[in-house]
């Protein structure tokens, strides 16, 4: 039986490269060779154990682009009815849904009661820090358009579906909106480009790292504010000075740091919306003045676990924008499967915008 490399998280802070069997797909499933596996900030939280116990040992990686190696019996199309064949590039929604529970069939919401984010490392696995991935029947996957640049799709990884999900939840950005984005990692950059194509008047991006702020400019930010040398009060004052007395109409939390939350509440304008997307891996509390919500008539919403339609939308949106915006150039670092621990370390450095696992290395 063929084997492939996979980065296995045995327990928190213990990663090993395993040779795992490459299983034939089940009827309805697909076997792919991984082309790129995105390294997501959540992976670092999962690897450190910061988000609780996982069903160890697990293979890391939930942002996969792969080339179809084998189709399971009965598979002739992707989950958008597009014909597929061996050799096609696909990406998939990595949250296995049961399609037979209240969330799945009545609410049409994710995650569902029986959803599964990870499979045991000994079993056929859809994780993407690996040479191969086996998608089980029922796991939605989508063919990349033939002209798609896989790097452009991989660059915004799970960030773009997350942002599309967030704007579904909290209402879209429209013409005339004034948008503030806290954090210029992949989620903040995805929010920037979505706001830019939606016709927002202002897109102000806040981050600590100049390289990321420059990337935000390249994706349509109209202004950037560095956290270096500014206080929270300074930033709120700068934003309100720029957008006027109503304040920003949409604020997106993509910072992944708890203190961003009270600052985001202060940033949000009258009748504004505050969308919290980045705190999945940050467990804790923060003080706010609840009266501010009332006085400003503002909304706060959170969103996580994009639906299959958001993954589909992200593949097509990234492909449409790949020549208009420098998406592929957001990938600044590449690591082999064996070097996954270095990839996770690199997430904390100021030079990384997006890192990927590249199994050809
Ligand atoms: Zn992710
Ligand atoms: Zn379900």
PDB file of N, CA, C and O in Angstrom, residues 175-244:
ATOM      1  N   UNK A 175     -22.370  49.930  -0.578  1.00  0.00           N
ATOM      2  CA  UNK A 175     -21.831  51.200  -1.044  1.00  0.00           C
ATOM      3  C   UNK A 175     -22.040  52.245   0.035  1.00  0.00           C
ATOM      4  O   UNK A 175     -23.126  52.351   0.603  1.00  0.00           O
ATOM      5  N   UNK A 176     -21.015  53.005   0.314  1.00  0.00           N
ATOM      6  CA  UNK A 176     -21.156  54.060   1.309  1.00  0.00           C
ATOM      7  C   UNK A 176     -20.809  53.644   2.716  1.00  0.00           C
ATOM      8  O   UNK A 176     -20.719  54.487   3.605  1.00  0.00           O
ATOM      9  N   UNK A 177     -20.623  52.351   2.947  1.00  0.00           N
ATOM     10  CA  UNK A 177     -20.231  51.949   4.300  1.00  0.00           C
ATOM     11  C   UNK A 177     -18.821  52.446   4.605  1.00  0.00           C
ATOM     12  O   UNK A 177     -17.979  52.580   3.706  1.00  0.00           O
ATOM     13  N   UNK A 178     -18.588  52.710   5.879  1.00  0.00           N
ATOM     14  CA  UNK A 178     -17.238  53.033   6.343  1.00  0.00           C
ATOM     15  C   UNK A 178     -16.821  51.870   7.235  1.00  0.00           C
ATOM     16  O   UNK A 178     -17.479  51.567   8.230  1.00  0.00           O
ATOM     17  N   UNK A 179     -15.736  51.209   6.838  1.00  0.00           N
ATOM     18  CA  UNK A 179     -15.371  49.935   7.436  1.00  0.00           C
ATOM     19  C   UNK A 179     -14.034  50.071   8.157  1.00  0.00           C
ATOM     20  O   UNK A 179     -13.092  50.664   7.615  1.00  0.00           O
ATOM     21  N   UNK A 180     -13.972  49.526   9.356  1.00  0.00           N
ATOM     22  CA  UNK A 180     -12.696  49.448  10.079  1.00  0.00           C
ATOM     23  C   UNK A 180     -12.398  47.974  10.311  1.00  0.00           C
ATOM     24  O   UNK A 180     -13.287  47.206  10.707  1.00  0.00           O
ATOM     25  N   UNK A 181     -11.173  47.580  10.046  1.00  0.00           N
ATOM     26  CA  UNK A 181     -10.774  46.184  10.204  1.00  0.00           C
ATOM     27  C   UNK A 181      -9.631  46.121  11.208  1.00  0.00           C
ATOM     28  O   UNK A 181      -8.589  46.751  11.020  1.00  0.00           O
ATOM     29  N   UNK A 182      -9.874  45.377  12.284  1.00  0.00           N
ATOM     30  CA  UNK A 182      -8.858  45.219  13.324  1.00  0.00           C
ATOM     31  C   UNK A 182      -8.035  43.981  13.001  1.00  0.00           C
ATOM     32  O   UNK A 182      -8.508  42.858  13.149  1.00  0.00           O
ATOM     33  N   UNK A 183      -6.810  44.186  12.548  1.00  0.00           N
ATOM     34  CA  UNK A 183      -5.927  43.054  12.255  1.00  0.00           C
ATOM     35  C   UNK A 183      -5.796  42.834  10.763  1.00  0.00           C
ATOM     36  O   UNK A 183      -6.794  42.815  10.040  1.00  0.00           O
ATOM     37  N   UNK A 184      -4.555  42.704  10.295  1.00  0.00           N
ATOM     38  CA  UNK A 184      -4.300  42.502   8.862  1.00  0.00           C
ATOM     39  C   UNK A 184      -3.624  41.166   8.613  1.00  0.00           C
ATOM     40  O   UNK A 184      -2.781  41.022   7.741  1.00  0.00           O
ATOM     41  N   UNK A 185      -4.016  40.156   9.389  1.00  0.00           N
ATOM     42  CA  UNK A 185      -3.672  38.783   9.038  1.00  0.00           C
ATOM     43  C   UNK A 185      -4.616  38.350   7.924  1.00  0.00           C
ATOM     44  O   UNK A 185      -5.372  39.179   7.380  1.00  0.00           O
ATOM     45  N   UNK A 186      -4.617  37.057   7.573  1.00  0.00           N
ATOM     46  CA  UNK A 186      -5.468  36.616   6.460  1.00  0.00           C
ATOM     47  C   UNK A 186      -6.953  36.982   6.610  1.00  0.00           C
ATOM     48  O   UNK A 186      -7.582  37.393   5.631  1.00  0.00           O
ATOM     49  N   UNK A 187      -7.522  36.895   7.817  1.00  0.00           N
ATOM     50  CA  UNK A 187      -8.950  37.233   7.960  1.00  0.00           C
ATOM     51  C   UNK A 187      -9.166  38.727   7.696  1.00  0.00           C
ATOM     52  O   UNK A 187     -10.072  39.123   6.958  1.00  0.00           O
ATOM     53  N   UNK A 188      -8.308  39.570   8.264  1.00  0.00           N
ATOM     54  CA  UNK A 188      -8.432  41.006   8.033  1.00  0.00           C
ATOM     55  C   UNK A 188      -8.208  41.379   6.577  1.00  0.00           C
ATOM     56  O   UNK A 188      -8.897  42.252   6.029  1.00  0.00           O
ATOM     57  N   UNK A 189      -7.262  40.708   5.933  1.00  0.00           N
ATOM     58  CA  UNK A 189      -6.995  41.006   4.522  1.00  0.00           C
ATOM     59  C   UNK A 189      -8.158  40.544   3.641  1.00  0.00           C
ATOM     60  O   UNK A 189      -8.527  41.227   2.674  1.00  0.00           O
ATOM     61  N   UNK A 190      -8.738  39.404   3.993  1.00  0.00           N
ATOM     62  CA  UNK A 190      -9.911  38.941   3.230  1.00  0.00           C
ATOM     63  C   UNK A 190     -11.064  39.931   3.402  1.00  0.00           C
ATOM     64  O   UNK A 190     -11.754  40.282   2.433  1.00  0.00           O
ATOM     65  N   UNK A 191     -11.256  40.419   4.632  1.00  0.00           N
ATOM     66  CA  UNK A 191     -12.322  41.409   4.876  1.00  0.00           C
ATOM     67  C   UNK A 191     -12.040  42.692   4.099  1.00  0.00           C
ATOM     68  O   UNK A 191     -12.963  43.337   3.577  1.00  0.00           O
ATOM     69  N   UNK A 192     -10.761  43.058   3.997  1.00  0.00           N
ATOM     70  CA  UNK A 192     -10.386  44.277   3.265  1.00  0.00           C
ATOM     71  C   UNK A 192     -10.792  44.171   1.801  1.00  0.00           C
ATOM     72  O   UNK A 192     -11.422  45.072   1.235  1.00  0.00           O
ATOM     73  N   UNK A 193     -10.448  43.050   1.167  1.00  0.00           N
ATOM     74  CA  UNK A 193     -10.723  42.928  -0.266  1.00  0.00           C
ATOM     75  C   UNK A 193     -12.230  42.790  -0.516  1.00  0.00           C
ATOM     76  O   UNK A 193     -12.755  43.336  -1.494  1.00  0.00           O
ATOM     77  N   UNK A 194     -12.936  42.121   0.385  1.00  0.00           N
ATOM     78  CA  UNK A 194     -14.392  42.010   0.215  1.00  0.00           C
ATOM     79  C   UNK A 194     -15.041  43.391   0.375  1.00  0.00           C
ATOM     80  O   UNK A 194     -15.923  43.769  -0.408  1.00  0.00           O
ATOM     81  N   UNK A 195     -14.564  44.169   1.349  1.00  0.00           N
ATOM     82  CA  UNK A 195     -15.099  45.531   1.520  1.00  0.00           C
ATOM     83  C   UNK A 195     -14.784  46.381   0.295  1.00  0.00           C
ATOM     84  O   UNK A 195     -15.612  47.185  -0.160  1.00  0.00           O
ATOM     85  N   UNK A 196     -13.572  46.203  -0.264  1.00  0.00           N
ATOM     86  CA  UNK A 196     -13.162  47.012  -1.413  1.00  0.00           C
ATOM     87  C   UNK A 196     -14.067  46.758  -2.623  1.00  0.00           C
ATOM     88  O   UNK A 196     -14.506  47.695  -3.288  1.00  0.00           O
ATOM     89  N   UNK A 197     -14.369  45.488  -2.887  1.00  0.00           N
ATOM     90  CA  UNK A 197     -15.201  45.206  -4.071  1.00  0.00           C
ATOM     91  C   UNK A 197     -16.671  45.508  -3.807  1.00  0.00           C
ATOM     92  O   UNK A 197     -17.470  45.560  -4.738  1.00  0.00           O
ATOM     93  N   UNK A 198     -17.026  45.706  -2.527  1.00  0.00           N
ATOM     94  CA  UNK A 198     -18.421  46.012  -2.192  1.00  0.00           C
ATOM     95  C   UNK A 198     -18.713  47.503  -2.246  1.00  0.00           C
ATOM     96  O   UNK A 198     -19.842  47.915  -2.008  1.00  0.00           O
ATOM     97  N   UNK A 199     -17.702  48.321  -2.509  1.00  0.00           N
ATOM     98  CA  UNK A 199     -17.931  49.754  -2.687  1.00  0.00           C
ATOM     99  C   UNK A 199     -17.887  50.571  -1.425  1.00  0.00           C
ATOM    100  O   UNK A 199     -18.432  51.681  -1.387  1.00  0.00           O
ATOM    101  N   UNK A 200     -17.248  50.073  -0.370  1.00  0.00           N
ATOM    102  CA  UNK A 200     -17.147  50.853   0.867  1.00  0.00           C
ATOM    103  C   UNK A 200     -16.431  52.180   0.605  1.00  0.00           C
ATOM    104  O   UNK A 200     -15.507  52.244  -0.187  1.00  0.00           O
ATOM    105  N   UNK A 201     -16.886  53.242   1.281  1.00  0.00           N
ATOM    106  CA  UNK A 201     -16.255  54.561   1.170  1.00  0.00           C
ATOM    107  C   UNK A 201     -14.860  54.571   1.743  1.00  0.00           C
ATOM    108  O   UNK A 201     -13.940  55.147   1.192  1.00  0.00           O
ATOM    109  N   UNK A 202     -14.787  54.003   2.948  1.00  0.00           N
ATOM    110  CA  UNK A 202     -13.527  53.998   3.681  1.00  0.00           C
ATOM    111  C   UNK A 202     -13.260  52.583   4.149  1.00  0.00           C
ATOM    112  O   UNK A 202     -14.193  51.889   4.592  1.00  0.00           O
ATOM    113  N   UNK A 203     -12.013  52.170   4.059  1.00  0.00           N
ATOM    114  CA  UNK A 203     -11.605  50.883   4.636  1.00  0.00           C
ATOM    115  C   UNK A 203     -10.321  51.170   5.408  1.00  0.00           C
ATOM    116  O   UNK A 203      -9.266  51.395   4.819  1.00  0.00           O
ATOM    117  N   UNK A 204     -10.449  51.234   6.720  1.00  0.00           N
ATOM    118  CA  UNK A 204      -9.311  51.593   7.579  1.00  0.00           C
ATOM    119  C   UNK A 204      -8.849  50.321   8.288  1.00  0.00           C
ATOM    120  O   UNK A 204      -9.649  49.649   8.952  1.00  0.00           O
ATOM    121  N   UNK A 205      -7.586  49.983   8.122  1.00  0.00           N
ATOM    122  CA  UNK A 205      -7.068  48.724   8.670  1.00  0.00           C
ATOM    123  C   UNK A 205      -6.032  49.027   9.747  1.00  0.00           C
ATOM    124  O   UNK A 205      -5.159  49.879   9.568  1.00  0.00           O
ATOM    125  N   UNK A 206      -6.180  48.323  10.862  1.00  0.00           N
ATOM    126  CA  UNK A 206      -5.303  48.524  12.024  1.00  0.00           C
ATOM    127  C   UNK A 206      -4.462  47.264  12.235  1.00  0.00           C
ATOM    128  O   UNK A 206      -5.006  46.154  12.261  1.00  0.00           O
ATOM    129  N   UNK A 207      -3.168  47.414  12.367  1.00  0.00           N
ATOM    130  CA  UNK A 207      -2.291  46.280  12.716  1.00  0.00           C
ATOM    131  C   UNK A 207      -1.012  46.839  13.314  1.00  0.00           C
ATOM    132  O   UNK A 207      -0.766  48.039  13.280  1.00  0.00           O
ATOM    133  N   UNK A 208      -0.220  45.914  13.850  1.00  0.00           N
ATOM    134  CA  UNK A 208       1.048  46.274  14.480  1.00  0.00           C
ATOM    135  C   UNK A 208       2.189  46.222  13.456  1.00  0.00           C
ATOM    136  O   UNK A 208       3.215  46.852  13.616  1.00  0.00           O
ATOM    137  N   UNK A 209       1.994  45.417  12.386  1.00  0.00           N
ATOM    138  CA  UNK A 209       3.102  45.077  11.487  1.00  0.00           C
ATOM    139  C   UNK A 209       2.957  45.828  10.161  1.00  0.00           C
ATOM    140  O   UNK A 209       1.933  45.695   9.476  1.00  0.00           O
ATOM    141  N   UNK A 210       4.003  46.612   9.822  1.00  0.00           N
ATOM    142  CA  UNK A 210       3.926  47.445   8.622  1.00  0.00           C
ATOM    143  C   UNK A 210       3.739  46.606   7.348  1.00  0.00           C
ATOM    144  O   UNK A 210       2.989  46.988   6.452  1.00  0.00           O
ATOM    145  N   UNK A 211       4.389  45.444   7.280  1.00  0.00           N
ATOM    146  CA  UNK A 211       4.278  44.626   6.071  1.00  0.00           C
ATOM    147  C   UNK A 211       2.822  44.211   5.809  1.00  0.00           C
ATOM    148  O   UNK A 211       2.366  44.152   4.680  1.00  0.00           O
ATOM    149  N   UNK A 212       2.123  43.932   6.897  1.00  0.00           N
ATOM    150  CA  UNK A 212       0.705  43.536   6.740  1.00  0.00           C
ATOM    151  C   UNK A 212      -0.154  44.749   6.373  1.00  0.00           C
ATOM    152  O   UNK A 212      -1.105  44.630   5.596  1.00  0.00           O
ATOM    153  N   UNK A 213       0.183  45.897   6.932  1.00  0.00           N
ATOM    154  CA  UNK A 213      -0.572  47.105   6.569  1.00  0.00           C
ATOM    155  C   UNK A 213      -0.353  47.437   5.094  1.00  0.00           C
ATOM    156  O   UNK A 213      -1.292  47.850   4.396  1.00  0.00           O
ATOM    157  N   UNK A 214       0.867  47.225   4.599  1.00  0.00           N
ATOM    158  CA  UNK A 214       1.137  47.445   3.172  1.00  0.00           C
ATOM    159  C   UNK A 214       0.306  46.478   2.319  1.00  0.00           C
ATOM    160  O   UNK A 214      -0.227  46.856   1.269  1.00  0.00           O
ATOM    161  N   UNK A 215       0.208  45.226   2.791  1.00  0.00           N
ATOM    162  CA  UNK A 215      -0.610  44.241   2.059  1.00  0.00           C
ATOM    163  C   UNK A 215      -2.069  44.706   2.031  1.00  0.00           C
ATOM    164  O   UNK A 215      -2.753  44.591   1.002  1.00  0.00           O
ATOM    165  N   UNK A 216      -2.543  45.259   3.162  1.00  0.00           N
ATOM    166  CA  UNK A 216      -3.930  45.747   3.213  1.00  0.00           C
ATOM    167  C   UNK A 216      -4.138  46.865   2.189  1.00  0.00           C
ATOM    168  O   UNK A 216      -5.165  46.910   1.501  1.00  0.00           O
ATOM    169  N   UNK A 217      -3.164  47.759   2.065  1.00  0.00           N
ATOM    170  CA  UNK A 217      -3.248  48.821   1.049  1.00  0.00           C
ATOM    171  C   UNK A 217      -3.385  48.219  -0.345  1.00  0.00           C
ATOM    172  O   UNK A 217      -4.162  48.699  -1.173  1.00  0.00           O
ATOM    173  N   UNK A 218      -2.599  47.159  -0.609  1.00  0.00           N
ATOM    174  CA  UNK A 218      -2.613  46.561  -1.948  1.00  0.00           C
ATOM    175  C   UNK A 218      -3.951  45.889  -2.253  1.00  0.00           C
ATOM    176  O   UNK A 218      -4.262  45.608  -3.402  1.00  0.00           O
ATOM    177  N   UNK A 219      -4.748  45.640  -1.199  1.00  0.00           N
ATOM    178  CA  UNK A 219      -6.048  44.979  -1.391  1.00  0.00           C
ATOM    179  C   UNK A 219      -7.211  45.955  -1.263  1.00  0.00           C
ATOM    180  O   UNK A 219      -8.364  45.533  -1.238  1.00  0.00           O
ATOM    181  N   UNK A 220      -6.909  47.256  -1.165  1.00  0.00           N
ATOM    182  CA  UNK A 220      -7.999  48.230  -1.205  1.00  0.00           C
ATOM    183  C   UNK A 220      -8.204  49.056   0.036  1.00  0.00           C
ATOM    184  O   UNK A 220      -9.135  49.874   0.078  1.00  0.00           O
ATOM    185  N   UNK A 221      -7.369  48.900   1.075  1.00  0.00           N
ATOM    186  CA  UNK A 221      -7.519  49.761   2.254  1.00  0.00           C
ATOM    187  C   UNK A 221      -7.300  51.216   1.843  1.00  0.00           C
ATOM    188  O   UNK A 221      -6.395  51.518   1.062  1.00  0.00           O
ATOM    189  N   UNK A 222      -8.140  52.110   2.371  1.00  0.00           N
ATOM    190  CA  UNK A 222      -7.979  53.533   2.057  1.00  0.00           C
ATOM    191  C   UNK A 222      -7.079  54.223   3.075  1.00  0.00           C
ATOM    192  O   UNK A 222      -6.584  55.313   2.818  1.00  0.00           O
ATOM    193  N   UNK A 223      -6.907  53.610   4.235  1.00  0.00           N
ATOM    194  CA  UNK A 223      -6.020  54.163   5.261  1.00  0.00           C
ATOM    195  C   UNK A 223      -5.592  53.030   6.176  1.00  0.00           C
ATOM    196  O   UNK A 223      -6.298  52.021   6.306  1.00  0.00           O
ATOM    197  N   UNK A 224      -4.427  53.191   6.792  1.00  0.00           N
ATOM    198  CA  UNK A 224      -3.981  52.196   7.765  1.00  0.00           C
ATOM    199  C   UNK A 224      -3.532  52.921   9.024  1.00  0.00           C
ATOM    200  O   UNK A 224      -3.103  54.085   8.972  1.00  0.00           O
ATOM    201  N   UNK A 225      -3.652  52.237  10.144  1.00  0.00           N
ATOM    202  CA  UNK A 225      -3.195  52.790  11.421  1.00  0.00           C
ATOM    203  C   UNK A 225      -2.306  51.743  12.085  1.00  0.00           C
ATOM    204  O   UNK A 225      -2.720  50.584  12.245  1.00  0.00           O
ATOM    205  N   UNK A 226      -1.109  52.145  12.434  1.00  0.00           N
ATOM    206  CA  UNK A 226      -0.208  51.215  13.114  1.00  0.00           C
ATOM    207  C   UNK A 226      -0.492  51.237  14.610  1.00  0.00           C
ATOM    208  O   UNK A 226      -0.738  52.288  15.195  1.00  0.00           O
ATOM    209  N   UNK A 227      -0.436  50.041  15.213  1.00  0.00           N
ATOM    210  CA  UNK A 227      -0.607  49.966  16.665  1.00  0.00           C
ATOM    211  C   UNK A 227       0.682  50.349  17.383  1.00  0.00           C
ATOM    212  O   UNK A 227       0.669  50.557  18.601  1.00  0.00           O
ATOM    213  N   UNK A 228       1.760  50.404  16.603  1.00  0.00           N
ATOM    214  CA  UNK A 228       3.037  50.771  17.205  1.00  0.00           C
ATOM    215  C   UNK A 228       3.023  52.274  17.462  1.00  0.00           C
ATOM    216  O   UNK A 228       2.843  53.067  16.536  1.00  0.00           O
ATOM    217  N   UNK A 229       3.157  52.633  18.706  1.00  0.00           N
ATOM    218  CA  UNK A 229       3.201  54.054  19.046  1.00  0.00           C
ATOM    219  C   UNK A 229       1.837  54.710  19.187  1.00  0.00           C
ATOM    220  O   UNK A 229       1.749  55.932  19.330  1.00  0.00           O
ATOM    221  N   UNK A 230       0.750  53.932  19.106  1.00  0.00           N
ATOM    222  CA  UNK A 230      -0.575  54.524  19.345  1.00  0.00           C
ATOM    223  C   UNK A 230      -1.264  53.773  20.488  1.00  0.00           C
ATOM    224  O   UNK A 230      -1.049  52.575  20.666  1.00  0.00           O
ATOM    225  N   UNK A 231      -2.091  54.471  21.228  1.00  0.00           N
ATOM    226  CA  UNK A 231      -2.906  53.811  22.249  1.00  0.00           C
ATOM    227  C   UNK A 231      -4.274  53.496  21.642  1.00  0.00           C
ATOM    228  O   UNK A 231      -4.625  54.004  20.563  1.00  0.00           O
ATOM    229  N   UNK A 232      -5.027  52.699  22.359  1.00  0.00           N
ATOM    230  CA  UNK A 232      -6.386  52.380  21.924  1.00  0.00           C
ATOM    231  C   UNK A 232      -7.199  53.670  21.730  1.00  0.00           C
ATOM    232  O   UNK A 232      -7.906  53.825  20.720  1.00  0.00           O
ATOM    233  N   UNK A 233      -7.050  54.602  22.670  1.00  0.00           N
ATOM    234  CA  UNK A 233      -7.795  55.876  22.578  1.00  0.00           C
ATOM    235  C   UNK A 233      -7.368  56.655  21.332  1.00  0.00           C
ATOM    236  O   UNK A 233      -8.210  57.251  20.646  1.00  0.00           O
ATOM    237  N   UNK A 234      -6.043  56.656  21.055  1.00  0.00           N
ATOM    238  CA  UNK A 234      -5.544  57.344  19.849  1.00  0.00           C
ATOM    239  C   UNK A 234      -6.213  56.774  18.597  1.00  0.00           C
ATOM    240  O   UNK A 234      -6.632  57.515  17.700  1.00  0.00           O
ATOM    241  N   UNK A 235      -6.268  55.456  18.538  1.00  0.00           N
ATOM    242  CA  UNK A 235      -6.783  54.823  17.310  1.00  0.00           C
ATOM    243  C   UNK A 235      -8.275  55.125  17.133  1.00  0.00           C
ATOM    244  O   UNK A 235      -8.732  55.427  16.029  1.00  0.00           O
ATOM    245  N   UNK A 236      -9.018  55.043  18.230  1.00  0.00           N
ATOM    246  CA  UNK A 236     -10.454  55.352  18.137  1.00  0.00           C
ATOM    247  C   UNK A 236     -10.628  56.799  17.671  1.00  0.00           C
ATOM    248  O   UNK A 236     -11.438  57.095  16.776  1.00  0.00           O
ATOM    249  N   UNK A 237      -9.824  57.710  18.246  1.00  0.00           N
ATOM    250  CA  UNK A 237      -9.940  59.132  17.868  1.00  0.00           C
ATOM    251  C   UNK A 237      -9.564  59.329  16.400  1.00  0.00           C
ATOM    252  O   UNK A 237     -10.255  60.061  15.668  1.00  0.00           O
ATOM    253  N   UNK A 238      -8.499  58.676  15.951  1.00  0.00           N
ATOM    254  CA  UNK A 238      -8.084  58.832  14.542  1.00  0.00           C
ATOM    255  C   UNK A 238      -9.167  58.348  13.587  1.00  0.00           C
ATOM    256  O   UNK A 238      -9.444  58.971  12.564  1.00  0.00           O
ATOM    257  N   UNK A 239      -9.763  57.197  13.921  1.00  0.00           N
ATOM    258  CA  UNK A 239     -10.796  56.636  13.042  1.00  0.00           C
ATOM    259  C   UNK A 239     -12.008  57.561  12.998  1.00  0.00           C
ATOM    260  O   UNK A 239     -12.520  57.903  11.922  1.00  0.00           O
ATOM    261  N   UNK A 240     -12.469  58.013  14.168  1.00  0.00           N
ATOM    262  CA  UNK A 240     -13.678  58.863  14.193  1.00  0.00           C
ATOM    263  C   UNK A 240     -13.407  60.217  13.538  1.00  0.00           C
ATOM    264  O   UNK A 240     -14.284  60.771  12.870  1.00  0.00           O
ATOM    265  N   UNK A 241     -12.178  60.738  13.702  1.00  0.00           N
ATOM    266  CA  UNK A 241     -11.826  61.987  13.013  1.00  0.00           C
ATOM    267  C   UNK A 241     -11.954  61.814  11.510  1.00  0.00           C
ATOM    268  O   UNK A 241     -12.412  62.703  10.795  1.00  0.00           O
ATOM    269  N   UNK A 242     -11.536  60.652  11.040  1.00  0.00           N
ATOM    270  CA  UNK A 242     -11.493  60.450   9.589  1.00  0.00           C
ATOM    271  C   UNK A 242     -12.893  60.217   9.005  1.00  0.00           C
ATOM    272  O   UNK A 242     -13.218  60.750   7.952  1.00  0.00           O
ATOM    273  N   UNK A 243     -13.714  59.400   9.689  1.00  0.00           N
ATOM    274  CA  UNK A 243     -15.002  59.043   9.066  1.00  0.00           C
ATOM    275  C   UNK A 243     -16.137  60.008   9.426  1.00  0.00           C
ATOM    276  O   UNK A 243     -17.187  59.978   8.786  1.00  0.00           O
ATOM    277  N   UNK A 244     -15.944  60.838  10.442  1.00  0.00           N
ATOM    278  CA  UNK A 244     -16.993  61.810  10.757  1.00  0.00           C
ATOM    279  C   UNK A 244     -17.802  61.419  11.976  1.00  0.00           C
ATOM    280  O   UNK A 244     -17.599  60.358  12.569  1.00  0.00           O
TER     281      UNK A 244
END
